[in-house]
mmCIF file of C-alpha atoms in Angstrom:
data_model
loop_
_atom_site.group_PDB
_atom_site.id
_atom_site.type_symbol
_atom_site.label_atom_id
_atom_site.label_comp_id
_atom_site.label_asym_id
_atom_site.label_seq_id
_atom_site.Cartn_x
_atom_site.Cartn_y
_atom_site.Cartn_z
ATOM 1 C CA UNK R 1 101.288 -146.742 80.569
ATOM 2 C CA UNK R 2 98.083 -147.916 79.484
ATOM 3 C CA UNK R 3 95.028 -146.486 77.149
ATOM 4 C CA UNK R 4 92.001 -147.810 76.674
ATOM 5 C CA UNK R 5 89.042 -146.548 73.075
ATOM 6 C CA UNK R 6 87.308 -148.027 70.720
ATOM 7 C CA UNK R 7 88.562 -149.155 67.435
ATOM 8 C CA UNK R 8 87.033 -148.284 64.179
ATOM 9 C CA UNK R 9 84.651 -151.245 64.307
ATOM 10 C CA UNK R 10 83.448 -149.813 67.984
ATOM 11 C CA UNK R 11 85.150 -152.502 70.232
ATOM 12 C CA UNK R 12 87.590 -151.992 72.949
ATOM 13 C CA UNK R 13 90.891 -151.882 72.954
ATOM 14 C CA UNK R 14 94.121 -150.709 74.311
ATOM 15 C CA UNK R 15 98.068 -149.410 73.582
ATOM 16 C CA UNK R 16 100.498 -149.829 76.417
ATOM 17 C CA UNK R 17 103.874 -150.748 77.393
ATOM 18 C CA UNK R 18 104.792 -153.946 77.707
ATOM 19 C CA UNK R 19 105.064 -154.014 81.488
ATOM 20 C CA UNK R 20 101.266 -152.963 81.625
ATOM 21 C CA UNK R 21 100.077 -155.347 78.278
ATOM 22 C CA UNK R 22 98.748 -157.894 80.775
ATOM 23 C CA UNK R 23 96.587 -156.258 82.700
ATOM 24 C CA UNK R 24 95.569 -154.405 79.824
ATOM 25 C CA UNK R 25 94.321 -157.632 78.145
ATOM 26 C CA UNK R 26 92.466 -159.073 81.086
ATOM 27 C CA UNK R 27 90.364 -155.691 81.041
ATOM 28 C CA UNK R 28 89.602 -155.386 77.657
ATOM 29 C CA UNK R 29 89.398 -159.849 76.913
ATOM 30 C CA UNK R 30 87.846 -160.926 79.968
ATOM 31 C CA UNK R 31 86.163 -157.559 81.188
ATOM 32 C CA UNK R 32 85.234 -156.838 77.840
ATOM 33 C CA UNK R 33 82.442 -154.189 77.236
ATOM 34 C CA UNK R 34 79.974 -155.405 80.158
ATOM 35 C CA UNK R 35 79.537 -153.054 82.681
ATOM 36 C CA UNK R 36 78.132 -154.927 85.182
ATOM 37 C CA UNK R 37 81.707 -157.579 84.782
ATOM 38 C CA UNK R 38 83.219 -153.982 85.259
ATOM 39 C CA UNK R 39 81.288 -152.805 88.239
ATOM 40 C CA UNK R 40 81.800 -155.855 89.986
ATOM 41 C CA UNK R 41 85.910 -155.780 89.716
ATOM 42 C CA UNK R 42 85.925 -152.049 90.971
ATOM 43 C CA UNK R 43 84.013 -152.740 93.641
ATOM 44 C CA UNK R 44 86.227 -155.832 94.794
ATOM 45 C CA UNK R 45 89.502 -153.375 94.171
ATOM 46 C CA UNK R 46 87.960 -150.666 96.327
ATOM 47 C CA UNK R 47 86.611 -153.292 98.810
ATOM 48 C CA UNK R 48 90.028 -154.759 98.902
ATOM 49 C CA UNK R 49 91.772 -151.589 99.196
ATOM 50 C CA UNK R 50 89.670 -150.615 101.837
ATOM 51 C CA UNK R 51 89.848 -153.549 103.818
ATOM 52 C CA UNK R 52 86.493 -155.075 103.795
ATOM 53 C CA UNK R 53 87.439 -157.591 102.005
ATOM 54 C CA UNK R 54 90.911 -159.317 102.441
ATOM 55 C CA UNK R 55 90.959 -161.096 98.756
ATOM 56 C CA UNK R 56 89.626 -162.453 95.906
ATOM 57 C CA UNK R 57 89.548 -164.461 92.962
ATOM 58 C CA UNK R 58 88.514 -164.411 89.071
ATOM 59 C CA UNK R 59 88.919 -166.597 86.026
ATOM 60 C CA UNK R 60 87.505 -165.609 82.796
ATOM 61 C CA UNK R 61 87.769 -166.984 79.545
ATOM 62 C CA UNK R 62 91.444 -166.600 79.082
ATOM 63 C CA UNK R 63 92.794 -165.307 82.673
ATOM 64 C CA UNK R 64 92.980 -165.966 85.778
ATOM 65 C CA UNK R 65 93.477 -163.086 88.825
ATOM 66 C CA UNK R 66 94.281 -163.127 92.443
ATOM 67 C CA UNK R 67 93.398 -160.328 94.035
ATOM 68 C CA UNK R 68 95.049 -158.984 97.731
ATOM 69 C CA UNK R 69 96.177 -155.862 99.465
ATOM 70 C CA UNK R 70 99.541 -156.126 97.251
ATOM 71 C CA UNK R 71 98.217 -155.793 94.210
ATOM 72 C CA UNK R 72 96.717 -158.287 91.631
ATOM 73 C CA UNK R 73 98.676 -161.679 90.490
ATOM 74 C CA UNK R 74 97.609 -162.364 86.714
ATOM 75 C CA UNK R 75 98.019 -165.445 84.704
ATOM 76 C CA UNK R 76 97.117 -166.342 81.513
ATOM 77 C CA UNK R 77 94.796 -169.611 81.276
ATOM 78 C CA UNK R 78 96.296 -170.659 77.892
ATOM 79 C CA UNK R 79 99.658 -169.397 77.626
ATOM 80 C CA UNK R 80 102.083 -169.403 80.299
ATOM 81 C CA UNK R 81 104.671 -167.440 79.901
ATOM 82 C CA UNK R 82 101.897 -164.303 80.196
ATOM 83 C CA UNK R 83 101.637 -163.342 83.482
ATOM 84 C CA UNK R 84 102.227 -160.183 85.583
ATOM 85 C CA UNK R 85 101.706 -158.741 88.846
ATOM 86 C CA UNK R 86 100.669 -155.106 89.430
ATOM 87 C CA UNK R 87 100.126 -153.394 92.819
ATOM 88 C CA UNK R 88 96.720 -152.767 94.114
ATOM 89 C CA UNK R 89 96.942 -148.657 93.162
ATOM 90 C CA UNK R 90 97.922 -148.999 89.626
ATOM 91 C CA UNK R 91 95.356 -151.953 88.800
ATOM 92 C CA UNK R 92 92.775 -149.876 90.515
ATOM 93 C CA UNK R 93 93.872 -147.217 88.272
ATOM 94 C CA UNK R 94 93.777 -149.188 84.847
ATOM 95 C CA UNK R 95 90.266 -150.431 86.179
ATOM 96 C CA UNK R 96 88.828 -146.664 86.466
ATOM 97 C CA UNK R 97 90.299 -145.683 83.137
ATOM 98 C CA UNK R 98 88.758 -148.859 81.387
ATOM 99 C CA UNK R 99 85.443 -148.386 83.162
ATOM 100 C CA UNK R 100 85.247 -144.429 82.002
ATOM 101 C CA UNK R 101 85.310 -145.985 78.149
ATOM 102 C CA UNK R 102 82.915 -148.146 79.053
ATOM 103 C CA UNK R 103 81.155 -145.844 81.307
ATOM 104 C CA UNK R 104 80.358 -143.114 78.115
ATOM 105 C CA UNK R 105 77.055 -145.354 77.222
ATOM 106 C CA UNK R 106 73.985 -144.626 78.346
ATOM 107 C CA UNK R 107 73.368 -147.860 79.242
ATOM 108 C CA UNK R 108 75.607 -147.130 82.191
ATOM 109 C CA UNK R 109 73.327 -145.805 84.531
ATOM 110 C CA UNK R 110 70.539 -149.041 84.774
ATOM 111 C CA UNK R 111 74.319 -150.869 85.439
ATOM 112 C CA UNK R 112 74.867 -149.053 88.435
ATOM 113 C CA UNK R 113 70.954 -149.480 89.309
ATOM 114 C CA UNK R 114 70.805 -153.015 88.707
ATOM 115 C CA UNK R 115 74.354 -153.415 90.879
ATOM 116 C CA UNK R 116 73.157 -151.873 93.630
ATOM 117 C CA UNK R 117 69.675 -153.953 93.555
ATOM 118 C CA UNK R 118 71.251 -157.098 93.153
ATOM 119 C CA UNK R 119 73.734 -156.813 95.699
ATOM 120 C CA UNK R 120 72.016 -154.543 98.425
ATOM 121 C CA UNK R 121 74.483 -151.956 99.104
ATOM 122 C CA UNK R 122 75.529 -148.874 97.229
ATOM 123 C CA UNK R 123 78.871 -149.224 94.660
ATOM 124 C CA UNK R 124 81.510 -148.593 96.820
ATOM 125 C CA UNK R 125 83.578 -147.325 93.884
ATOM 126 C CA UNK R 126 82.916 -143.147 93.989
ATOM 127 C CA UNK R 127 83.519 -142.483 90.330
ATOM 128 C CA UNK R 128 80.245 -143.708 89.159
#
């Protein structure tokens, strides 16, 4: 279980369990509140899940994900013993949850414009 709002001082964070704490931490440390950081994972999840793609990486500034049709490997770039692996549904879940916090802006929409423009295709993600 994982929820993602804004603290009193406006910035993101979460409460979960601790089985989902890691992948709740990538999103809101290395995600953090830029949309177009957010529109790119959801669109490599759905591309992924889809099969248009078959994988890819990310490293941010304190993780480091492998993502694949199984689901997505996280590690921790500074300490080790935080790592996790999730399967593909639920971190494609925790990914549409984090991006419908980050998605109540109205900055939101020139995102998804400026997405689209710079990578000549529509989002594939439909929640937009």
């Amino acid at each position: 279980m994982v929820e993602f709002h804004r603290d009193e001082t406006g910035h993101v964070a979460f409460r979960s369990d601790a089985r989902m704490k890691c992948l709740a931490m990538w999103l809101t440390g290395d995600i953090q509140s830029s949309h177009e950081i957010c529109l790119d994972l959801l669109a490599d999840l759905e591309d992924i899940a889809t099969g248009r793609k078959e994988t890819e990486s990310w490293e941010g500034n304190a993780w480091a994900a492998e993502i694949g049709a199984t689901g997505v490997d996280l590690q921790n770039l500074w300490v080790e013993d935080l790592s996790a692996h999730h399967p593909l549904a639920e971190a494609r879940r925790a990914a549409e949850q984090y991006w419908r916090l980050l998605a109540d802006d109205p900055d939101r929409a020139r995102a998804v414009t400026e997405w689209e423009r710079d990578n000549g295709r529509q989002h594939p993600y439909p929640g937009l």
